[in-house]
CSV table of C-alpha atoms and ligand atoms in Angstrom, one decimal:
chain,number,residue,atom,x,y,z
A,264,UNK,CA,102.9,-4.5,127.9
A,265,UNK,CA,103.8,-5.8,124.5
A,266,UNK,CA,101.7,-3.1,122.8
A,267,UNK,CA,103.3,-0.4,125.0
A,268,UNK,CA,106.7,-1.6,124.0
A,269,UNK,CA,105.7,-1.7,120.3
A,270,UNK,CA,104.3,1.8,120.5
A,271,UNK,CA,107.5,3.0,122.1
A,272,UNK,CA,109.5,1.3,119.4
A,273,UNK,CA,107.3,2.9,116.6
A,274,UNK,CA,107.7,6.3,118.3
A,275,UNK,CA,111.5,5.8,118.3
A,276,UNK,CA,111.5,4.7,114.7
A,277,UNK,CA,109.2,7.5,113.5
A,278,UNK,CA,111.6,10.0,115.1
A,279,UNK,CA,114.9,8.5,114.2
A,280,UNK,CA,116.5,9.7,110.9
A,281,UNK,CA,118.3,6.4,110.5
A,282,UNK,CA,115.1,4.5,109.8
A,283,UNK,CA,113.4,5.3,106.5
A,284,UNK,CA,109.6,4.9,106.7
A,285,UNK,CA,107.7,3.5,103.8
A,286,UNK,CA,104.2,4.5,102.9
A,287,UNK,CA,101.8,1.7,104.0
A,288,UNK,CA,99.9,1.9,100.7
A,289,UNK,CA,102.3,2.6,97.9
A,290,UNK,CA,105.7,1.8,99.4
A,291,UNK,CA,107.3,5.2,98.6
A,292,UNK,CA,109.4,6.9,101.2
A,293,UNK,CA,107.1,8.7,103.7
A,294,UNK,CA,109.3,10.5,106.3
A,295,UNK,CA,106.7,11.8,108.7
A,296,UNK,CA,103.8,9.4,108.8
A,297,UNK,CA,102.7,5.9,107.8
A,298,UNK,CA,101.0,7.1,104.6
A,299,UNK,CA,102.5,9.5,102.0
A,300,UNK,CA,100.7,12.8,101.2
A,301,UNK,CA,99.5,11.7,97.7
A,302,UNK,CA,98.0,8.4,99.1
A,303,UNK,CA,96.3,10.4,101.9
A,304,UNK,CA,94.8,12.7,99.3
A,305,UNK,CA,93.5,9.6,97.4
A,306,UNK,CA,91.6,8.2,100.5
A,307,UNK,CA,87.8,8.0,100.2
A,308,UNK,CA,87.1,11.2,102.2
A,309,UNK,CA,83.4,11.5,103.2
A,310,UNK,CA,81.5,14.1,101.4
A,311,UNK,CA,78.2,14.8,99.6
A,312,UNK,CA,74.6,15.2,100.8
A,313,UNK,CA,74.2,13.0,103.9
A,314,UNK,CA,71.5,12.3,106.5
A,315,UNK,CA,72.1,14.8,109.3
A,316,UNK,CA,71.5,12.1,111.9
A,317,UNK,CA,73.3,9.0,110.7
A,318,UNK,CA,75.5,10.3,107.8
A,319,UNK,CA,74.1,7.9,105.2
A,320,UNK,CA,74.0,9.4,101.7
A,321,UNK,CA,70.5,10.7,100.8
A,322,UNK,CA,68.6,9.6,97.7
A,323,UNK,CA,66.3,12.7,97.8
A,324,UNK,CA,66.6,16.2,99.2
A,325,UNK,CA,65.6,15.7,102.8
A,326,UNK,CA,67.3,16.3,106.1
A,327,UNK,CA,66.9,12.7,107.2
A,328,UNK,CA,67.2,9.3,105.5
A,329,UNK,CA,64.2,6.9,105.4
A,330,UNK,CA,65.7,4.7,108.1
A,331,UNK,CA,66.1,7.7,110.5
A,332,UNK,CA,62.6,8.9,109.8
A,333,UNK,CA,61.2,5.4,110.6
A,334,UNK,CA,63.4,4.3,113.5
A,335,UNK,CA,65.9,7.0,114.5
A,336,UNK,CA,69.1,5.8,116.3
A,337,UNK,CA,69.6,6.9,119.9
A,338,UNK,CA,72.6,9.1,119.1
A,339,UNK,CA,71.9,12.7,118.0
A,340,UNK,CA,74.4,12.9,115.2
A,341,UNK,CA,77.1,10.7,113.5
A,342,UNK,CA,80.1,12.2,111.7
A,343,UNK,CA,82.4,10.1,109.5
A,344,UNK,CA,85.8,11.1,108.2
A,345,UNK,CA,86.1,8.5,105.4
A,346,UNK,CA,83.9,6.0,103.5
A,347,UNK,CA,84.7,2.4,104.4
A,348,UNK,CA,86.0,1.6,101.0
A,349,UNK,CA,89.2,0.7,99.1
A,350,UNK,CA,92.0,1.1,100.2
A,351,UNK,CA,90.9,1.8,103.8
A,352,UNK,CA,89.4,-1.6,104.5
A,353,UNK,CA,92.7,-3.4,104.0
A,354,UNK,CA,94.6,-0.8,106.0
A,355,UNK,CA,92.2,-1.0,108.9
A,356,UNK,CA,92.3,-4.8,108.9
A,357,UNK,CA,96.2,-4.7,109.1
A,358,UNK,CA,96.0,-2.1,111.9
A,359,UNK,CA,93.4,-4.0,114.0
A,360,UNK,CA,94.2,-7.6,113.4
A,361,UNK,CA,97.7,-7.6,112.0
A,362,UNK,CA,99.4,-6.0,115.0
A,363,UNK,CA,100.6,-3.1,112.8
A,364,UNK,CA,100.7,-0.8,115.8
A,365,UNK,CA,102.9,1.6,113.8
A,366,UNK,CA,99.8,2.6,111.8
A,367,UNK,CA,98.2,4.2,115.0
A,368,UNK,CA,99.9,7.5,114.4
A,369,UNK,CA,98.6,8.0,110.8
A,370,UNK,CA,95.1,6.7,111.7
A,371,UNK,CA,95.0,9.3,114.5
A,372,UNK,CA,96.3,12.0,112.2
A,373,UNK,CA,93.6,11.2,109.5
A,374,UNK,CA,90.9,11.1,112.2
A,375,UNK,CA,91.8,14.5,113.6
A,376,UNK,CA,92.2,16.2,110.2
A,377,UNK,CA,89.8,19.2,110.1
A,378,UNK,CA,88.8,18.6,113.7
A,379,UNK,CA,89.1,22.4,114.3
A,380,UNK,CA,85.9,22.7,112.3
A,381,UNK,CA,84.1,20.3,114.7
A,382,UNK,CA,80.8,21.9,116.0
A,383,UNK,CA,80.0,22.2,119.7
A,384,UNK,CA,82.8,20.9,121.8
A,385,UNK,CA,81.7,17.8,123.8
A,386,UNK,CA,82.1,17.6,127.6
A,387,UNK,CA,83.5,14.1,127.5
A,388,UNK,CA,85.1,11.9,124.7
A,389,UNK,CA,84.6,8.1,125.1
A,390,UNK,CA,85.9,5.3,123.0
A,391,UNK,CA,83.6,2.4,122.1
A,392,UNK,CA,84.9,-0.3,124.6
A,393,UNK,CA,86.2,-3.7,123.6
A,394,UNK,CA,85.4,-6.8,125.7
A,395,UNK,CA,88.4,-7.8,127.8
A,396,UNK,CA,88.9,-11.1,125.8
A,397,UNK,CA,89.0,-9.2,122.5
A,398,UNK,CA,91.3,-6.5,124.0
A,399,UNK,CA,93.7,-9.3,125.1
A,400,UNK,CA,93.6,-10.9,121.7
A,401,UNK,CA,94.1,-7.7,119.8
A,402,UNK,CA,96.6,-6.0,122.1
A,403,UNK,CA,95.0,-2.6,121.9
A,404,UNK,CA,91.7,-0.8,121.4
A,405,UNK,CA,91.8,1.0,118.1
A,406,UNK,CA,88.9,3.3,119.1
A,407,UNK,CA,90.8,4.4,122.2
A,408,UNK,CA,93.8,5.5,119.9
A,409,UNK,CA,91.4,7.6,117.8
A,410,UNK,CA,89.4,9.0,120.8
A,411,UNK,CA,92.5,10.0,122.7
A,412,UNK,CA,93.9,11.8,119.7
A,413,UNK,CA,90.7,13.7,119.1
A,414,UNK,CA,90.3,14.7,122.8
A,415,UNK,CA,93.9,15.9,122.8
A,416,UNK,CA,93.3,18.0,119.7
A,417,UNK,CA,90.1,19.6,121.0
A,418,UNK,CA,91.5,19.8,124.6
A,419,UNK,CA,88.4,17.8,125.9
A,420,UNK,CA,88.1,15.4,128.9
A,421,UNK,CA,88.6,11.8,127.8
A,422,UNK,CA,88.0,8.6,129.7
A,423,UNK,CA,88.4,4.8,129.2
A,424,UNK,CA,86.5,3.9,132.4
A,425,UNK,CA,83.1,5.5,131.9
A,426,UNK,CA,81.9,2.8,129.5
A,427,UNK,CA,82.5,-1.0,129.5
A,428,UNK,CA,81.1,-4.1,127.9
A,429,UNK,CA,79.3,-6.4,130.4
A,430,UNK,CA,79.5,-9.3,128.0
A,431,UNK,CA,81.2,-10.3,124.8
A,432,UNK,CA,78.4,-9.9,122.2
A,433,UNK,CA,78.4,-12.3,119.2
A,434,UNK,CA,79.6,-10.8,115.9
A,435,UNK,CA,77.1,-8.5,114.4
A,436,UNK,CA,78.1,-9.1,110.8
A,437,UNK,CA,75.4,-11.6,109.7
A,438,UNK,CA,72.5,-10.1,111.7
A,439,UNK,CA,69.6,-7.9,110.6
A,440,UNK,CA,69.1,-4.5,112.2
A,441,UNK,CA,66.4,-5.8,114.5
A,442,UNK,CA,68.7,-8.7,115.5
A,443,UNK,CA,71.6,-6.4,116.1
A,444,UNK,CA,69.5,-4.3,118.5
A,445,UNK,CA,68.5,-7.4,120.4
A,446,UNK,CA,72.0,-8.7,120.5
A,447,UNK,CA,73.2,-5.4,122.0
A,448,UNK,CA,70.4,-5.0,124.6
A,449,UNK,CA,71.9,-4.4,128.0
A,450,UNK,CA,75.5,-5.2,126.8
A,451,UNK,CA,77.1,-2.0,128.2
A,452,UNK,CA,77.8,-0.6,131.6
A,453,UNK,CA,77.9,3.2,132.1
A,454,UNK,CA,79.4,5.3,134.9
A,455,UNK,CA,76.6,7.6,136.3
A,456,UNK,CA,79.0,10.5,136.2
A,457,UNK,CA,77.9,11.1,132.6
A,458,UNK,CA,74.7,12.7,133.9
A,459,UNK,CA,74.0,16.1,132.3
A,460,UNK,CA,77.0,15.8,129.9
A,461,UNK,CA,77.3,16.1,126.1
A,462,UNK,CA,79.2,12.9,125.2
A,463,UNK,CA,81.1,12.1,122.0
A,464,UNK,CA,81.5,8.4,121.2
A,465,UNK,CA,84.4,7.4,119.0
A,466,UNK,CA,84.8,4.2,117.0
A,467,UNK,CA,86.8,3.1,114.0
A,468,UNK,CA,84.0,1.9,111.8
A,469,UNK,CA,80.2,2.3,111.7
A,470,UNK,CA,78.3,-0.2,109.6
A,471,UNK,CA,74.6,-0.2,110.7
A,472,UNK,CA,75.3,2.2,113.6
A,473,UNK,CA,73.6,-0.3,116.1
A,474,UNK,CA,76.6,-0.4,118.5
A,475,UNK,CA,76.8,3.4,118.7
A,476,UNK,CA,73.0,3.6,119.1
A,477,UNK,CA,73.0,1.0,121.9
A,478,UNK,CA,75.8,2.9,123.7
A,479,UNK,CA,73.9,6.2,123.2
A,480,UNK,CA,70.8,4.6,124.7
A,481,UNK,CA,72.8,3.3,127.7
A,482,UNK,CA,74.4,6.8,128.2
A,483,UNK,CA,71.1,8.6,128.0
A,484,UNK,CA,69.5,6.1,130.4
A,485,UNK,CA,72.2,7.4,132.9
A,486,UNK,CA,71.3,11.0,132.2
A,487,UNK,CA,73.7,12.1,129.4
A,488,UNK,CA,72.2,15.2,127.9
A,489,UNK,CA,73.4,14.6,124.3
A,490,UNK,CA,75.3,11.8,122.6
A,491,UNK,CA,77.1,12.4,119.3
A,492,UNK,CA,79.4,9.9,117.5
A,493,UNK,CA,82.4,10.3,115.3
A,494,UNK,CA,83.9,7.4,113.3
A,495,UNK,CA,87.0,7.0,111.1
A,496,UNK,CA,84.9,5.3,108.4
A,497,UNK,CA,81.3,4.8,107.6
A,498,UNK,CA,80.0,1.9,105.5
A,499,UNK,CA,77.5,3.4,103.1
A,500,UNK,CA,75.3,0.4,102.8
A,501,UNK,CA,72.8,-0.5,105.6
A,502,UNK,CA,70.9,-3.6,106.6
A,503,UNK,CA,67.3,-2.9,107.3
B,252,LIG,ZN1,101.8,6.4,99.3
B,253,LIG,ZN1,69.9,8.6,108.7
């Protein structure tokens, strides 16, 4: 309820000429979104030669990185909009943990930029679910904001009920890749209606990609035909 009211208030402020909006990064006047155009241009946009499966930068000319050649993830392809780097890390932290709901609009705008160039249109767009306790603590699911905006832009079906967390998994941050995979084993529930569908998973940040891989595994176990993932930001280091 609180988040709905905050979102309504932000919407009102964004569209009301009496409130001057300030850029969340440089503080300059930014009339139409939370970040001014020049700060948006300076964001760490994802580019270069990347692994066609997990999007990590490639050291040598090859279609797949070493990790994906040895132990490929269960998703078919990961796309990232930005590198998880300055100044995005601070901005994401403020949005997720600082209750800066007014940043949702600009995050969605950045996430959907260039989405018209997206390849094959998925049958269903699904946000990475949060455990109920974490959702209550945070007030909203940031992945849902991004997934909804992307589904709207592509005119794709979208659902928040096809995937859920069965338990609150411990933080992944200090774990190795093998430990992350064990930590996530059987952590997600999937609606069998995904059978035969091409699903697109949406999350804000991918670090090792283990959560997306575990979700892709669970979706494919229920018969999903293909599972791709799209994230706002990709960390370019990886624990092995
Ligand atoms: Zn700015
Ligand atoms: Zn890879």
